[in-house]
CSV table of C-alpha atoms in Angstrom, one decimal:
chain,number,residue,atom,x,y,z
E,134,MET,CA,134.5,121.9,-87.9
E,135,HIS,CA,132.1,121.5,-85.0
E,136,SER,CA,129.9,118.5,-85.0
E,137,LYS,CA,126.1,118.9,-84.4
E,138,VAL,CA,124.5,117.5,-81.2
E,139,SER,CA,121.5,115.4,-81.7
E,140,LYS,CA,118.3,116.2,-79.6
E,141,LYS,CA,116.4,113.1,-80.4
E,142,GLY,CA,117.2,111.5,-77.1
E,143,SER,CA,116.0,114.4,-75.0
E,144,VAL,CA,112.5,114.1,-76.5
E,145,LEU,CA,112.4,110.5,-75.5
E,146,LEU,CA,113.6,111.3,-72.0
E,147,PHE,CA,110.9,114.0,-71.6
E,148,VAL,CA,108.2,111.5,-72.7
E,149,ILE,CA,109.5,108.9,-70.2
E,150,MET,CA,109.5,111.6,-67.4
E,151,ILE,CA,105.9,112.6,-68.2
E,152,PHE,CA,104.8,108.9,-68.3
E,153,CYS,CA,106.4,108.3,-64.9
E,154,LEU,CA,104.8,111.4,-63.5
E,155,MET,CA,101.4,110.4,-64.7
E,156,THR,CA,101.9,106.9,-63.4
E,157,ILE,CA,102.8,108.2,-59.9
E,158,LEU,CA,99.8,110.6,-60.0
E,159,GLY,CA,97.5,107.8,-61.1
E,160,LEU,CA,98.7,105.5,-58.3
E,161,GLY,CA,98.3,108.3,-55.8
E,162,LEU,CA,94.8,108.9,-56.9
E,163,THR,CA,94.0,105.2,-56.8
E,164,VAL,CA,95.4,104.9,-53.2
E,165,LEU,CA,93.5,108.1,-52.2
E,166,THR,CA,90.3,106.9,-53.7
E,167,ASN,CA,90.6,103.5,-52.0
E,168,HIS,CA,91.4,105.2,-48.7
E,169,ASN,CA,88.4,107.6,-49.1
E,170,THR,CA,86.2,104.7,-50.0
E,171,LYS,CA,87.3,102.8,-46.9
E,172,MET,CA,86.8,105.9,-44.7
E,173,THR,CA,83.4,106.5,-46.1
E,174,LYS,CA,82.4,102.9,-45.5
E,175,ILE,CA,83.7,103.2,-41.9
E,176,GLU,CA,81.7,106.4,-41.4
E,177,MET,CA,78.6,104.8,-42.9
E,178,ASP,CA,79.0,101.8,-40.6
E,179,SER,CA,79.6,104.0,-37.6
E,180,GLU,CA,76.5,106.0,-38.4
E,181,GLN,CA,74.5,102.8,-38.8
E,182,ALA,CA,75.8,101.5,-35.4
E,183,TYR,CA,74.8,104.9,-33.8
E,184,GLN,CA,71.3,104.8,-35.4
E,185,SER,CA,70.8,101.3,-34.2
E,186,ALA,CA,71.8,102.2,-30.7
E,187,LEU,CA,69.6,105.3,-30.7
E,188,SER,CA,66.7,103.2,-32.0
E,189,GLY,CA,67.2,100.7,-29.2
E,190,LEU,CA,67.2,103.4,-26.6
E,191,GLU,CA,64.1,105.1,-27.8
E,192,THR,CA,62.2,101.8,-28.2
E,193,THR,CA,63.2,100.7,-24.7
E,194,MET,CA,62.3,103.9,-23.0
E,195,ASP,CA,59.0,104.3,-24.9
E,196,SER,CA,58.0,100.8,-24.0
E,197,PHE,CA,58.4,101.7,-20.3
E,198,VAL,CA,56.3,104.9,-20.7
E,199,LYS,CA,53.5,103.3,-22.8
E,200,ASP,CA,53.4,100.0,-20.9
E,201,PRO,CA,54.2,100.8,-17.3
E,202,ALA,CA,52.8,97.4,-16.1
E,203,THR,CA,55.5,95.5,-18.0
E,204,GLY,CA,58.0,98.2,-16.9
E,205,GLU,CA,57.1,97.6,-13.3
E,206,SER,CA,57.9,93.8,-13.7
E,207,ILE,CA,61.3,94.7,-15.1
E,208,LEU,CA,61.8,97.2,-12.3
E,209,THR,CA,61.2,94.3,-9.8
E,210,ASP,CA,64.0,92.3,-11.6
E,211,ILE,CA,66.3,95.3,-11.3
E,212,ASN,CA,65.5,95.7,-7.6
E,213,SER,CA,66.2,92.0,-7.1
E,214,ASN,CA,69.2,91.4,-9.4
E,215,ALA,CA,70.6,95.0,-9.7
E,216,SER,CA,70.4,94.8,-13.5
E,217,ALA,CA,68.5,93.5,-16.6
E,218,SER,CA,69.7,93.1,-20.2
E,219,ALA,CA,68.5,92.1,-23.6
E,220,GLU,CA,70.0,91.5,-27.1
E,221,LEU,CA,68.4,91.9,-30.4
E,222,ASN,CA,69.9,90.8,-33.7
E,223,LEU,CA,68.7,92.8,-36.7
E,224,ASN,CA,70.6,90.8,-39.4
E,225,GLN,CA,71.7,93.3,-42.0
E,226,MET,CA,71.2,96.2,-39.6
E,227,GLY,CA,73.6,94.8,-36.9
E,228,LYS,CA,73.0,94.0,-33.3
E,229,ILE,CA,71.6,96.0,-30.3
E,230,ASN,CA,72.5,95.3,-26.7
E,231,ILE,CA,70.3,96.9,-23.9
E,232,ASP,CA,71.5,97.1,-20.3
E,233,LEU,CA,69.3,98.4,-17.5
E,234,THR,CA,70.8,99.3,-14.1
E,235,CYS,CA,69.7,101.3,-11.1
E,236,ALA,CA,71.2,104.8,-11.3
E,237,GLU,CA,69.7,106.1,-8.0
E,238,ARG,CA,68.0,104.4,-5.1
E,239,LYS,CA,65.6,105.6,-2.4
E,240,THR,CA,64.4,104.2,0.9
E,241,THR,CA,60.7,103.9,1.2
E,242,SER,CA,58.7,104.7,4.4
E,243,ALA,CA,58.6,101.0,5.1
E,244,GLY,CA,62.4,101.0,5.2
E,245,THR,CA,63.0,99.0,2.0
E,246,GLU,CA,65.2,100.2,-0.9
E,247,THR,CA,63.8,100.6,-4.4
E,248,CYS,CA,65.2,102.1,-7.6
E,249,LYS,CA,64.3,105.7,-8.2
E,250,LYS,CA,66.1,106.2,-11.6
E,251,ILE,CA,66.9,103.5,-14.2
E,252,LYS,CA,69.9,103.9,-16.4
E,253,VAL,CA,69.3,102.6,-19.9
E,254,VAL,CA,72.5,101.9,-22.0
E,255,SER,CA,71.9,100.9,-25.6
E,256,LYS,CA,74.9,99.7,-27.7
E,257,GLY,CA,74.6,99.3,-31.5
E,258,THR,CA,77.1,97.1,-33.4
E,259,TYR,CA,77.5,97.0,-37.1
E,260,ASN,CA,80.3,95.4,-39.1
E,261,GLY,CA,82.5,95.3,-36.0
E,262,LEU,CA,81.9,99.0,-35.1
E,263,SER,CA,80.0,99.9,-31.9
E,264,LYS,CA,78.3,103.1,-30.7
E,265,THR,CA,76.7,103.6,-27.2
E,266,VAL,CA,73.9,106.0,-26.1
E,267,GLU,CA,72.4,106.4,-22.7
E,268,GLY,CA,69.1,107.6,-21.1
E,269,ILE,CA,67.4,107.8,-17.7
E,270,LEU,CA,63.9,106.6,-16.7
E,271,ASP,CA,62.5,108.3,-13.7
E,272,VAL,CA,60.4,105.8,-11.6
E,273,ILE,CA,57.3,107.5,-10.4
E,274,ASP,CA,55.0,106.0,-7.7
E,275,THR,CA,51.5,107.4,-8.6
E,276,ASN,CA,49.3,105.5,-6.2
E,277,MET,CA,46.2,107.3,-7.4
E,278,GLU,CA,44.0,104.2,-7.9
E,279,ASN,CA,42.4,105.3,-4.6
E,280,PRO,CA,40.6,108.6,-3.9
E,281,VAL,CA,42.9,111.5,-3.1
E,282,ILE,CA,42.8,113.5,0.1
E,283,VAL,CA,42.6,117.1,-0.9
E,284,SER,CA,43.9,118.3,2.4
E,285,ALA,CA,47.6,118.5,2.9
E,286,GLU,CA,47.4,117.3,6.5
E,287,LYS,CA,49.7,114.4,6.9
E,288,GLU,CA,47.5,112.7,9.4
E,289,PHE,CA,43.9,111.9,8.5
E,290,LYS,CA,41.5,114.6,9.7
E,291,LYS,CA,37.9,115.2,9.2
E,292,THR,CA,37.0,118.8,8.4
E,293,GLU,CA,33.6,120.2,7.6
E,294,ASP,CA,34.5,121.6,4.2
E,295,SER,CA,36.8,118.9,2.6
E,296,LYS,CA,35.8,116.4,-0.1
E,297,TYR,CA,37.4,113.3,-1.4
E,298,CYS,CA,36.9,112.3,-5.1
E,299,GLU,CA,37.5,109.1,-6.9
E,300,PHE,CA,39.2,109.0,-10.3
E,301,SER,CA,37.4,108.4,-13.5
E,302,SER,CA,38.4,105.3,-15.6
E,303,ASP,CA,37.2,107.1,-18.8
E,304,PRO,CA,39.2,110.3,-19.7
E,305,ASN,CA,36.1,111.8,-21.4
E,306,VAL,CA,33.7,111.2,-18.5
E,307,PRO,CA,34.5,112.7,-15.1
E,308,SER,CA,33.9,110.8,-11.9
E,309,THR,CA,31.2,112.4,-9.8
E,310,LYS,CA,31.5,110.0,-7.0
E,311,CYS,CA,32.8,112.3,-4.2
E,312,ILE,CA,32.6,110.9,-0.7
E,313,GLU,CA,31.5,113.3,2.0
E,314,ASN,CA,33.5,113.3,5.3
E,315,ASP,CA,30.7,111.7,7.3
E,316,GLN,CA,31.0,108.6,5.1
E,317,VAL,CA,34.8,108.3,5.4
E,318,LYS,CA,36.4,106.1,7.9
E,319,GLU,CA,39.7,107.0,9.3
E,320,ASP,CA,41.4,103.7,8.3
E,321,ASP,CA,40.3,103.9,4.7
E,322,ASP,CA,43.2,103.6,2.3
E,323,TYR,CA,43.5,107.1,0.8
E,324,ALA,CA,46.5,108.4,-1.1
E,325,THR,CA,48.1,111.5,0.3
E,326,PHE,CA,51.3,113.5,-0.2
E,327,GLU,CA,54.2,114.2,2.1
E,328,LYS,CA,55.6,117.7,1.6
E,329,SER,CA,59.1,119.2,1.5
E,330,ALA,CA,59.4,123.0,1.5
E,331,GLN,CA,63.0,122.8,0.4
E,332,GLY,CA,62.2,120.7,-2.5
E,333,ILE,CA,59.2,122.8,-3.5
E,334,ASN,CA,61.3,126.0,-3.6
E,335,LYS,CA,64.1,124.3,-5.5
E,336,ILE,CA,62.0,123.0,-8.3
E,337,PHE,CA,60.0,126.3,-8.4
E,338,GLY,CA,63.2,128.2,-9.0
E,339,LYS,CA,64.3,125.7,-11.7
E,340,LEU,CA,61.0,126.0,-13.5
E,341,LYS,CA,60.9,129.8,-13.2
E,342,ALA,CA,64.4,130.0,-14.8
E,343,GLU,CA,63.1,128.2,-17.9
E,344,THR,CA,60.9,131.2,-18.8
E,345,LYS,CA,64.1,133.3,-19.3
E,346,LYS,CA,61.9,136.5,-18.8
E,347,ASN,CA,60.2,135.8,-22.1
E,348,PRO,CA,56.9,137.7,-22.1
E,349,CYS,CA,53.8,135.6,-22.9
E,350,LYS,CA,52.2,136.4,-26.3
E,351,PHE,CA,48.4,136.5,-26.3
E,352,ASP,CA,46.2,135.7,-29.2
E,353,GLY,CA,48.8,133.4,-30.7
E,354,THR,CA,50.7,130.1,-30.0
E,355,GLU,CA,53.6,130.5,-27.6
E,356,ASN,CA,56.2,127.8,-28.3
E,357,LYS,CA,58.4,128.4,-25.3
E,358,SER,CA,58.0,129.1,-21.6
E,359,CYS,CA,57.0,132.6,-20.7
E,360,VAL,CA,56.3,135.2,-18.0
E,361,PHE,CA,52.8,136.6,-17.4
E,362,ASP,CA,53.1,139.8,-15.4
E,363,ASP,CA,50.9,142.7,-14.3
E,364,LYS,CA,52.3,145.0,-17.0
E,365,GLY,CA,50.8,145.7,-20.4
E,366,THR,CA,47.8,144.0,-21.9
E,367,ASN,CA,47.2,140.5,-20.6
E,368,SER,CA,43.9,139.5,-21.9
E,369,GLY,CA,42.4,137.1,-24.5
E,370,ASN,CA,43.7,133.6,-25.3
E,371,LEU,CA,47.2,132.2,-24.6
E,372,VAL,CA,47.9,128.9,-26.4
E,373,MET,CA,51.0,127.0,-25.1
E,374,ASP,CA,52.8,124.6,-27.4
E,375,ASN,CA,53.4,121.4,-25.3
E,376,THR,CA,54.1,119.1,-28.2
E,377,GLU,CA,57.8,118.5,-27.5
E,378,LYS,CA,58.4,119.4,-23.8
E,379,ASN,CA,56.8,120.7,-20.7
E,380,VAL,CA,56.1,124.5,-20.9
E,381,VAL,CA,55.9,127.0,-18.0
E,382,VAL,CA,53.8,130.1,-17.5
E,383,TYR,CA,55.2,132.1,-14.6
E,384,LEU,CA,52.7,134.4,-12.9
E,385,SER,CA,55.0,137.3,-11.9
E,386,LYS,CA,53.4,139.7,-9.3
E,387,VAL,CA,50.0,138.7,-10.5
E,388,ASP,CA,47.3,138.8,-7.8
E,389,SER,CA,44.3,138.4,-10.1
E,390,LEU,CA,43.4,136.5,-13.2
E,391,GLU,CA,40.1,137.6,-14.8
E,392,GLY,CA,38.7,136.8,-18.2
E,393,ILE,CA,41.9,134.9,-19.2
E,394,ASN,CA,41.9,131.7,-21.3
E,395,ILE,CA,45.0,129.5,-21.3
E,396,PHE,CA,44.9,126.5,-23.6
E,397,LEU,CA,47.2,123.6,-24.7
E,398,LYS,CA,48.1,123.1,-28.3
E,399,ASP,CA,48.2,119.3,-27.9
E,400,PRO,CA,46.0,117.7,-25.2
E,401,GLU,CA,47.2,114.2,-26.3
E,402,SER,CA,50.9,115.0,-25.7
E,403,GLU,CA,52.9,113.3,-22.9
E,404,TYR,CA,54.1,116.8,-21.9
E,405,GLY,CA,52.1,119.4,-19.9
E,406,LEU,CA,51.7,123.0,-18.7
E,407,ILE,CA,53.0,124.1,-15.4
E,408,ILE,CA,51.6,127.5,-14.1
E,409,LEU,CA,53.8,128.9,-11.4
E,410,ASN,CA,52.3,131.1,-8.7
E,411,ASP,CA,54.1,133.1,-6.1
E,412,SER,CA,51.4,135.6,-5.2
E,413,LYS,CA,50.5,135.6,-1.5
E,414,ASN,CA,46.8,135.6,-2.5
E,415,LEU,CA,45.8,134.7,-6.0
E,416,GLU,CA,42.2,135.2,-7.3
E,417,ILE,CA,41.1,133.4,-10.5
E,418,SER,CA,37.7,134.5,-11.8
E,419,ASN,CA,35.8,133.9,-15.1
E,420,CYS,CA,38.8,132.0,-16.6
E,421,ASN,CA,39.2,128.9,-18.7
E,422,ILE,CA,42.4,126.9,-18.2
E,423,GLY,CA,42.4,124.0,-20.6
E,424,THR,CA,39.6,123.2,-23.0
E,425,SER,CA,38.4,119.7,-22.2
E,426,PRO,CA,38.8,116.8,-19.8
E,427,LYS,CA,41.6,115.5,-22.0
E,428,ASP,CA,43.7,118.4,-20.7
E,429,SER,CA,43.1,117.4,-17.1
E,430,ASP,CA,46.2,115.2,-16.7
E,431,ASN,CA,48.5,117.8,-18.4
E,432,ILE,CA,48.0,121.0,-16.4
E,433,LEU,CA,49.4,121.9,-13.0
E,434,LEU,CA,48.9,125.2,-11.1
E,435,PHE,CA,51.9,125.0,-8.7
E,436,SER,CA,52.7,127.4,-5.9
E,437,LYS,CA,55.8,128.1,-4.0
E,438,GLY,CA,55.8,127.7,-0.2
E,439,SER,CA,54.5,130.4,2.0
E,440,ILE,CA,51.4,131.1,-0.1
E,441,LYS,CA,48.4,132.2,2.0
E,442,GLY,CA,45.5,131.5,-0.3
E,443,ILE,CA,44.1,130.8,-3.8
E,444,SER,CA,40.6,131.7,-4.7
E,445,ILE,CA,38.9,130.1,-7.8
E,446,GLU,CA,35.6,131.7,-8.5
E,447,ASN,CA,32.6,132.6,-10.7
E,448,LYS,CA,32.4,130.6,-13.9
E,449,THR,CA,36.0,129.4,-13.9
E,450,THR,CA,36.8,126.0,-15.3
E,451,LEU,CA,40.2,124.5,-14.6
E,452,TYR,CA,41.2,121.3,-16.3
E,453,GLY,CA,44.1,120.3,-14.1
E,454,TRP,CA,45.6,120.1,-10.7
E,455,VAL,CA,46.1,122.9,-8.0
E,456,VAL,CA,48.9,122.0,-5.7
E,457,ASP,CA,49.9,124.2,-2.8
E,458,SER,CA,50.8,122.6,0.5
E,459,THR,CA,50.7,125.8,2.6
E,460,ALA,CA,47.6,127.6,1.2
E,461,GLU,CA,43.9,127.5,1.8
E,462,VAL,CA,42.2,127.0,-1.6
E,463,THR,CA,38.7,128.4,-1.9
E,464,VAL,CA,36.4,127.3,-4.7
E,465,ASN,CA,33.2,129.3,-5.1
E,466,GLY,CA,30.5,129.4,-7.8
E,467,GLU,CA,27.1,131.1,-8.2
E,468,ALA,CA,23.8,130.0,-9.6
E,469,GLY,CA,24.3,129.8,-13.4
E,470,ASN,CA,28.0,130.5,-13.0
E,471,GLU,CA,29.3,127.2,-11.5
E,472,THR,CA,33.0,126.7,-11.0
E,473,ASN,CA,34.5,123.4,-12.0
E,474,ILE,CA,37.8,121.7,-11.3
E,475,TYR,CA,38.6,118.7,-13.5
E,476,GLY,CA,41.7,117.1,-11.9
E,477,GLY,CA,42.1,117.7,-8.2
E,478,ILE,CA,43.3,120.0,-5.4
E,479,TYR,CA,46.0,119.5,-2.9
E,480,ALA,CA,46.3,122.2,-0.2
E,481,GLU,CA,46.5,122.9,3.5
E,482,SER,CA,42.7,123.2,3.4
E,483,VAL,CA,40.0,123.3,0.7
E,484,LYS,CA,36.7,125.2,1.0
E,485,GLN,CA,33.9,125.0,-1.6
E,486,ASN,CA,30.3,126.0,-1.8
E,487,GLU,CA,27.4,124.0,-3.4
E,488,LYS,CA,27.9,125.7,-6.8
E,489,THR,CA,31.2,124.1,-7.4
E,490,ASN,CA,32.3,120.7,-8.7
E,491,ILE,CA,35.6,118.9,-8.3
E,492,TYR,CA,36.1,115.9,-10.6
E,493,GLY,CA,38.9,113.4,-10.1
E,494,TYR,CA,41.5,113.0,-12.9
E,495,GLN,CA,44.9,111.5,-12.5
E,496,PRO,CA,48.0,113.6,-13.6
E,497,ASN,CA,50.2,112.2,-16.3
E,498,ALA,CA,53.9,111.1,-15.8
E,499,SER,CA,55.4,114.5,-16.6
E,500,ILE,CA,53.3,116.3,-14.0
E,501,PHE,CA,53.9,113.6,-11.4
E,502,LYS,CA,57.7,114.0,-12.0
E,503,VAL,CA,57.4,117.7,-11.2
E,504,LEU,CA,55.6,116.8,-7.9
E,505,GLN,CA,58.2,114.1,-7.2
E,506,ASP,CA,61.1,116.5,-7.8
E,507,ALA,CA,59.4,119.0,-5.5
E,508,GLY,CA,59.5,116.4,-2.7
E,509,TYR,CA,55.9,115.3,-2.8
E,510,GLU,CA,55.8,111.6,-2.3
E,511,LEU,CA,52.6,109.5,-2.5
E,512,THR,CA,51.8,106.8,0.0
E,513,GLU,CA,53.0,103.3,-0.8
E,514,GLY,CA,51.2,100.6,-2.7
E,515,GLY,CA,50.0,102.3,-5.8
E,516,SER,CA,50.8,101.9,-9.5
E,517,ILE,CA,54.1,102.8,-11.1
E,518,THR,CA,54.7,105.0,-14.1
E,519,PHE,CA,57.8,106.2,-15.9
E,520,ALA,CA,59.2,109.5,-17.4
E,521,LYS,CA,62.0,109.8,-19.9
E,522,SER,CA,65.1,112.0,-19.7
E,523,TYR,CA,68.5,112.0,-21.4
E,524,ASP,CA,72.1,112.5,-20.5
């Protein structure tokens, strides 16, 4: 007779195998959970370090822009000692280290070296993890505390039709103190520009490329740089959104602007509007560019080299600057239709009749940077301002 084989032991073995498998899976999940928790904490600490570094960079760069007087004193330290640094402990948020060095130098007309670009390095450290971010501050010599010569002649010259206007200390009240030539002495300390045709054409081409052939949209808000040409319907109001960056309007093959209004969305913004002109002879008539004196530091009508003339006439109000080192700018008004410029004109020569007014307003840092990049440099001895950019 055959004996029966008992299966009771196999059930026990199966239970033990299942228990071991569950134990292994449980241990694996525990290890994985612990690893994920650790990695999540590292990622969170790393993000906190990055945010602290970014906060340090933004705060430092904003402090230069909003308080240029203090920024100028720090610039003096950088010029003397080649660097400046600061450390800030934020307790539970970690630590921030700021290092300032000169990224680019220039030689002034007096033969001394000064910093043209400041490199800002911000390092945030949290729970032993560090992150670093960098930015660049452009050092801009404004020197517009004095009246500005509206002639582009490098040497001081008295011409019958030029005027010199002082700047207003109140952005809402224009300065009407214009000094006629017969009251000006040759040794008076006026600010003027030096010009560089190569730099002008280079920055003109760079700004033109930003439009990307995007046609300007009238009777609406345009949130990107655009091209205004002589095709289609170009009339009415054009509102440019300057809240986040400089915007460009390129006048392509446009010889005449008549009955056109170009406004800024945010007059209080640090960014501005650059209107590019490459017409040989541009005539502006019965137009409003900007809406109030608050726009005057934010708008620039900027021409490429080899322009012959710009004529601003009949009931036109321009809140901004006209800069063209090779052109003759003519400003004409009529009785009851006066022409007003709130800002300034810089040109080879300026002609105006008695029905026109030119009020002095200082450009902001973003407009000054465009002029500086174009190769226009102001005379020494003026105030300093700063403009932000990022790597």
